[in-house]
GROMACS .gro file of C-alpha atoms in nm:
model
  261
    1MET     CA    1  -1.384  10.737   4.969
    2ASN     CA    2  -1.549  10.543   5.245
    3SER     CA    3  -1.887  10.405   5.147
    4TRP     CA    4  -2.189  10.500   5.352
    5HIS     CA    5  -2.321  10.142   5.310
    6SER     CA    6  -2.221   9.928   5.605
    7ARG     CA    7  -2.398   9.678   5.827
    8PRO     CA    8  -2.341   9.316   5.937
    9PRO     CA    9  -2.392   9.043   5.674
   10LEU     CA   10  -2.748   8.937   5.598
   11SER     CA   11  -2.885   8.657   5.811
   12ASP     CA   12  -2.973   8.310   5.688
   13HIS     CA   13  -3.330   8.428   5.627
   14ALA     CA   14  -3.234   8.703   5.381
   15TYR     CA   15  -2.936   8.633   5.163
   16GLN     CA   16  -2.790   8.765   4.840
   17PRO     CA   17  -2.876   8.520   4.559
   18GLU     CA   18  -2.645   8.453   4.268
   19VAL     CA   19  -2.715   8.715   4.003
   20ALA     CA   20  -2.786   8.583   3.656
   21GLY     CA   21  -2.547   8.734   3.408
   22PRO     CA   22  -2.258   8.674   3.173
   23THR     CA   23  -2.012   8.410   3.278
   24GLN     CA   24  -1.690   8.567   3.398
   25SER     CA   25  -1.473   8.540   3.704
   26SER     CA   26  -1.603   8.769   3.976
   27SER     CA   27  -1.250   8.850   4.090
   28SER     CA   28  -1.211   9.093   3.800
   29MET     CA   29  -1.519   9.291   3.891
   30PRO     CA   30  -1.562   9.555   4.163
   31ASP     CA   31  -1.761   9.453   4.467
   32ILE     CA   32  -2.123   9.501   4.360
   33GLY     CA   33  -2.276   9.312   4.651
   34GLU     CA   34  -2.202   9.554   4.934
   35ASP     CA   35  -2.426   9.540   5.238
   36SER     CA   36  -2.622   9.855   5.308
   37GLU     CA   37  -2.834  10.029   5.567
   38TRP     CA   38  -3.145  10.034   5.350
   39ASP     CA   39  -3.477   9.956   5.522
   40THR     CA   40  -3.519   9.658   5.291
   41ALA     CA   41  -3.416   9.296   5.251
   42LEU     CA   42  -3.348   9.089   4.942
   43VAL     CA   43  -3.603   8.810   4.915
   44VAL     CA   44  -3.552   8.512   4.685
   45THR     CA   45  -3.845   8.419   4.461
   46ASP     CA   46  -3.898   8.194   4.161
   47GLU     CA   47  -3.853   8.502   3.941
   48TRP     CA   48  -3.498   8.585   4.062
   49MET     CA   49  -3.551   8.826   4.353
   50LYS     CA   50  -3.753   9.120   4.472
   51VAL     CA   51  -3.703   9.397   4.726
   52ALA     CA   52  -3.927   9.379   5.030
   53SER     CA   53  -4.039   9.726   5.135
   54GLU     CA   54  -4.066   9.630   5.501
   55ARG     CA   55  -3.861   9.398   5.721
   56ARG     CA   56  -3.961   9.302   6.074
   57HIS     CA   57  -3.669   9.308   6.316
   58SER     CA   58  -3.654   9.346   6.693
   59GLY     CA   59  -3.428   9.648   6.658
   60TRP     CA   60  -3.643   9.838   6.409
   61GLU     CA   61  -3.896   9.995   6.644
   62SER     CA   62  -4.053  10.227   6.388
   63VAL     CA   63  -4.109   9.939   6.144
   64GLU     CA   64  -4.258   9.724   6.419
   65ARG     CA   65  -4.490  10.005   6.527
   66LYS     CA   66  -4.610  10.067   6.171
   67TRP     CA   67  -4.668   9.696   6.118
   68VAL     CA   68  -4.884   9.675   6.434
   69GLU     CA   69  -5.082   9.982   6.329
   70ASN     CA   70  -5.148   9.836   5.985
   71GLN     CA   71  -5.266   9.511   6.140
   72ALA     CA   72  -5.509   9.704   6.362
   73LEU     CA   73  -5.647   9.898   6.065
   74GLN     CA   74  -5.704   9.577   5.872
   75GLN     CA   75  -5.901   9.429   6.160
   76ARG     CA   76  -6.131   9.731   6.170
   77GLY     CA   77  -6.240   9.668   5.816
   78PRO     CA   78  -6.244   9.897   5.511
   79LYS     CA   79  -6.296  10.270   5.549
   80PRO     CA   80  -6.637  10.410   5.453
   81PRO     CA   81  -6.638  10.562   5.105
   82SER     CA   82  -6.564  10.934   5.098
   83GLU     CA   83  -6.800  11.183   4.937
   84ILE     CA   84  -6.728  11.270   4.575
   85THR     CA   85  -6.632  11.634   4.524
   86LYS     CA   86  -6.796  11.853   4.264
   87GLU     CA   87  -6.476  11.861   4.059
   88ALA     CA   88  -6.445  11.482   4.064
   89SER     CA   89  -6.808  11.440   3.966
   90GLU     CA   90  -6.769  11.674   3.669
   91ALA     CA   91  -6.453  11.492   3.560
   92MET     CA   92  -6.627  11.154   3.581
   93ALA     CA   93  -6.910  11.286   3.361
   94ARG     CA   94  -6.650  11.365   3.092
   95PHE     CA   95  -6.450  11.043   3.134
   96PRO     CA   96  -6.374  10.897   2.786
   97TYR     CA   97  -6.489  10.540   2.724
   98PRO     CA   98  -6.593  10.473   3.087
   99HIS     CA   99  -6.668  10.104   3.017
  100MET     CA  100  -6.333  10.032   2.849
  101SER     CA  101  -6.083   9.821   3.043
  102ILE     CA  102  -5.714   9.904   2.988
  103PRO     CA  103  -5.435   9.682   3.129
  104THR     CA  104  -5.281   9.814   3.450
  105PRO     CA  105  -4.900   9.856   3.444
  106GLN     CA  106  -4.706   9.627   3.677
  107LEU     CA  107  -4.372   9.696   3.845
  108ASP     CA  108  -4.107   9.423   3.874
  109PHE     CA  109  -3.774   9.477   4.049
  110ASP     CA  110  -3.508   9.454   3.780
  111PHE     CA  111  -3.167   9.591   3.879
  112ARG     CA  112  -2.969   9.807   4.120
  113MET     CA  113  -2.713  10.069   4.016
  114ARG     CA  114  -2.463  10.260   4.229
  115VAL     CA  115  -2.274  10.564   4.101
  116ILE     CA  116  -2.013  10.797   4.252
  117LEU     CA  117  -2.009  11.166   4.160
  118ASN     CA  118  -1.687  11.360   4.113
  119PRO     CA  119  -1.639  11.619   4.390
  120GLN     CA  120  -1.585  11.895   4.131
  121SER     CA  121  -1.887  12.032   3.948
  122ALA     CA  122  -1.964  12.330   3.723
  123SER     CA  123  -2.254  12.576   3.754
  124VAL     CA  124  -2.418  12.726   3.446
  125ALA     CA  125  -2.650  13.028   3.459
  126VAL     CA  126  -2.993  12.982   3.301
  127SER     CA  127  -3.294  13.211   3.276
  128ASP     CA  128  -3.454  13.080   3.595
  129GLY     CA  129  -3.143  13.026   3.810
  130PHE     CA  130  -2.842  12.795   3.791
  131LYS     CA  131  -2.790  12.439   3.672
  132LYS     CA  132  -2.510  12.223   3.808
  133TRP     CA  133  -2.319  11.980   3.588
  134SER     CA  134  -2.142  11.684   3.750
  135THR     CA  135  -1.962  11.379   3.613
  136PHE     CA  136  -1.934  11.026   3.749
  137SER     CA  137  -1.607  10.875   3.863
  138ASP     CA  138  -1.716  10.518   3.935
  139GLY     CA  139  -2.014  10.285   3.957
  140THR     CA  140  -2.153   9.934   3.927
  141PHE     CA  141  -2.484   9.770   3.835
  142ALA     CA  142  -2.634   9.422   3.869
  143GLY     CA  143  -2.972   9.278   3.781
  144ARG     CA  144  -3.180   9.040   3.575
  145PHE     CA  145  -3.015   9.130   3.245
  146GLY     CA  146  -2.655   9.112   3.371
  147TYR     CA  147  -2.396   9.309   3.561
  148GLY     CA  148  -2.099   9.533   3.505
  149SER     CA  149  -1.959   9.883   3.559
  150VAL     CA  150  -2.066  10.243   3.510
  151ILE     CA  151  -1.768  10.375   3.315
  152ASN     CA  152  -1.863  10.739   3.254
  153GLY     CA  153  -2.148  10.983   3.217
  154GLY     CA  154  -2.279  11.309   3.351
  155GLN     CA  155  -2.560  11.456   3.556
  156GLU     CA  156  -2.738  11.790   3.528
  157SER     CA  157  -2.933  11.916   3.830
  158GLN     CA  158  -3.123  12.227   3.929
  159ASP     CA  159  -3.268  12.326   4.266
  160VAL     CA  160  -3.628  12.449   4.266
  161ALA     CA  161  -3.804  12.594   4.573
  162TYR     CA  162  -4.179  12.607   4.628
  163GLY     CA  163  -4.335  12.707   4.959
  164ASN     CA  164  -4.171  12.525   5.250
  165SER     CA  165  -4.038  12.249   5.024
  166ALA     CA  166  -3.758  12.216   4.773
  167ALA     CA  167  -3.681  11.986   4.484
  168THR     CA  168  -3.369  11.900   4.291
  169GLN     CA  169  -3.457  11.817   3.931
  170VAL     CA  170  -3.208  11.568   3.789
  171GLU     CA  171  -3.125  11.446   3.438
  172ALA     CA  172  -2.840  11.200   3.400
  173THR     CA  173  -2.680  10.983   3.135
  174HIS     CA  174  -2.473  10.679   3.235
  175ARG     CA  175  -2.261  10.460   3.009
  176LEU     CA  176  -2.273  10.100   3.128
  177GLN     CA  177  -2.021   9.831   3.038
  178THR     CA  178  -2.125   9.469   3.087
  179ALA     CA  179  -1.890   9.206   3.228
  180ASP     CA  180  -1.890   8.988   2.914
  181GLU     CA  181  -1.556   8.878   2.772
  182VAL     CA  182  -1.646   9.105   2.481
  183PRO     CA  183  -1.839   9.373   2.671
  184ALA     CA  184  -2.157   9.540   2.556
  185TYR     CA  185  -2.210   9.914   2.607
  186ILE     CA  186  -2.546  10.049   2.720
  187GLU     CA  187  -2.670  10.406   2.738
  188CYS     CA  188  -2.881  10.454   3.052
  189LYS     CA  189  -3.076  10.778   3.093
  190THR     CA  190  -3.254  10.888   3.411
  191ARG     CA  191  -3.482  11.184   3.477
  192GLY     CA  192  -3.667  11.278   3.795
  193ASN     CA  193  -3.646  11.476   4.116
  194MET     CA  194  -3.564  11.460   4.486
  195THR     CA  195  -3.797  11.652   4.719
  196GLY     CA  196  -3.785  11.754   5.084
  197SER     CA  197  -3.712  12.047   5.311
  198PRO     CA  198  -3.469  12.301   5.158
  199GLU     CA  199  -3.215  12.242   5.437
  200LEU     CA  200  -3.218  11.864   5.401
  201VAL     CA  201  -3.207  11.864   5.021
  202LYS     CA  202  -2.903  12.092   5.032
  203ALA     CA  203  -2.734  11.891   5.309
  204LEU     CA  204  -2.768  11.559   5.123
  205GLN     CA  205  -2.579  11.693   4.822
  206ASP     CA  206  -2.278  11.801   5.026
  207ALA     CA  207  -2.011  11.541   5.105
  208GLU     CA  208  -1.955  11.677   5.458
  209THR     CA  209  -2.305  11.768   5.581
  210SER     CA  210  -2.460  11.453   5.429
  211ARG     CA  211  -2.291  11.239   5.695
  212GLU     CA  212  -2.554  11.346   5.948
  213ALA     CA  213  -2.848  11.364   5.703
  214ASN     CA  214  -3.105  11.090   5.640
  215PRO     CA  215  -3.166  11.042   5.265
  216ARG     CA  216  -3.484  10.841   5.328
  217LEU     CA  217  -3.657  11.163   5.434
  218CYS     CA  218  -3.627  11.299   5.078
  219PRO     CA  219  -3.823  11.096   4.820
  220PHE     CA  220  -3.616  11.058   4.504
  221ARG     CA  221  -3.788  10.904   4.199
  222VAL     CA  222  -3.674  10.885   3.836
  223PHE     CA  223  -3.780  10.749   3.497
  224ILE     CA  224  -3.517  10.527   3.333
  225THR     CA  225  -3.465  10.427   2.971
  226MET     CA  226  -3.182  10.223   2.818
  227LYS     CA  227  -3.048  10.173   2.468
  228THR     CA  228  -2.777   9.960   2.308
  229SER     CA  229  -2.674   9.848   1.959
  230ASP     CA  230  -2.545   9.516   2.095
  231GLU     CA  231  -2.770   9.233   1.973
  232ARG     CA  232  -2.724   9.039   2.298
  233TYR     CA  233  -2.904   9.309   2.497
  234ALA     CA  234  -3.103   9.517   2.247
  235ALA     CA  235  -3.421   9.308   2.267
  236LYS     CA  236  -3.410   9.313   2.648
  237LEU     CA  237  -3.348   9.684   2.697
  238ASN     CA  238  -3.430   9.907   2.401
  239THR     CA  239  -3.809   9.896   2.442
  240GLY     CA  240  -3.812   9.890   2.822
  241LEU     CA  241  -3.920  10.158   3.068
  242TRP     CA  242  -3.822  10.163   3.434
  243ILE     CA  243  -3.916  10.357   3.747
  244GLY     CA  244  -3.628  10.417   3.987
  245SER     CA  245  -3.643  10.467   4.363
  246CYS     CA  246  -3.319  10.630   4.471
  247LEU     CA  247  -3.108  10.748   4.761
  248TRP     CA  248  -2.866  11.040   4.727
  249LYS     CA  249  -2.610  11.095   5.000
  250GLY     CA  250  -2.307  11.314   4.942
  251LEU     CA  251  -2.127  11.190   4.631
  252GLU     CA  252  -2.309  10.857   4.612
  253VAL     CA  253  -2.641  10.780   4.440
  254VAL     CA  254  -2.806  10.437   4.450
  255TYR     CA  255  -3.093  10.336   4.219
  256ASP     CA  256  -3.339  10.050   4.256
  257ALA     CA  257  -3.500  10.009   3.913
  258TYR     CA  258  -3.845   9.854   3.863
  259ARG     CA  259  -3.939   9.753   3.509
  260ILE     CA  260  -4.287   9.852   3.392
  261SER     CA  261  -4.472   9.569   3.222
   0.00000   0.00000   0.00000
């Protein structure tokens, strides 16, 4: 299947750094560094790398326009405070321990995962509609903790409509295999939803109609947890929690996972 990721190689100003991971010849691994059409660039930092949410480029008119608008808003100064509603005021009066300071969670870009769905799927009737069960035929991952392949797993999804919008609720389990000489196996679970117009949500999940659909118009967010009995990775993964920002186009789903600290 032809990948929907394709664009010229990154320039000298944004390049793919060497991913820290187990030592093994890259020739035995599938290509996990494919270029893509994402509206992002990989930026090297002292802490490995992060994903920049905006990249200025002469050909990206919408990004340029948004950047100029943001600059203009910053020059105008902060917005005047809005009036507090009655509901908000009542909630604040009942706020527990109002003088207590609790640490704010931080998000750090941790890994990217790409999976391919099998074209065949099964539908199961439930009390409130139908759920679709799909399996994965292929996949790769790479990040701070290592890299490897997605060797199997399944995904359960259900379409939900509300008003003029639709959502596809997704629960998936992936089995990851690291690229170590003696590989480790990791259970990766995701749960979340993709939202957008009913027509676009449906089009993105079809291999044919998705060719003309833009997945960036449908926000797709998931929670991610991982678990392994392998001592090399257990301390890194078993107590972690990630938020994933995803794109779903046809039979391909790509996750960017941000670890919560």
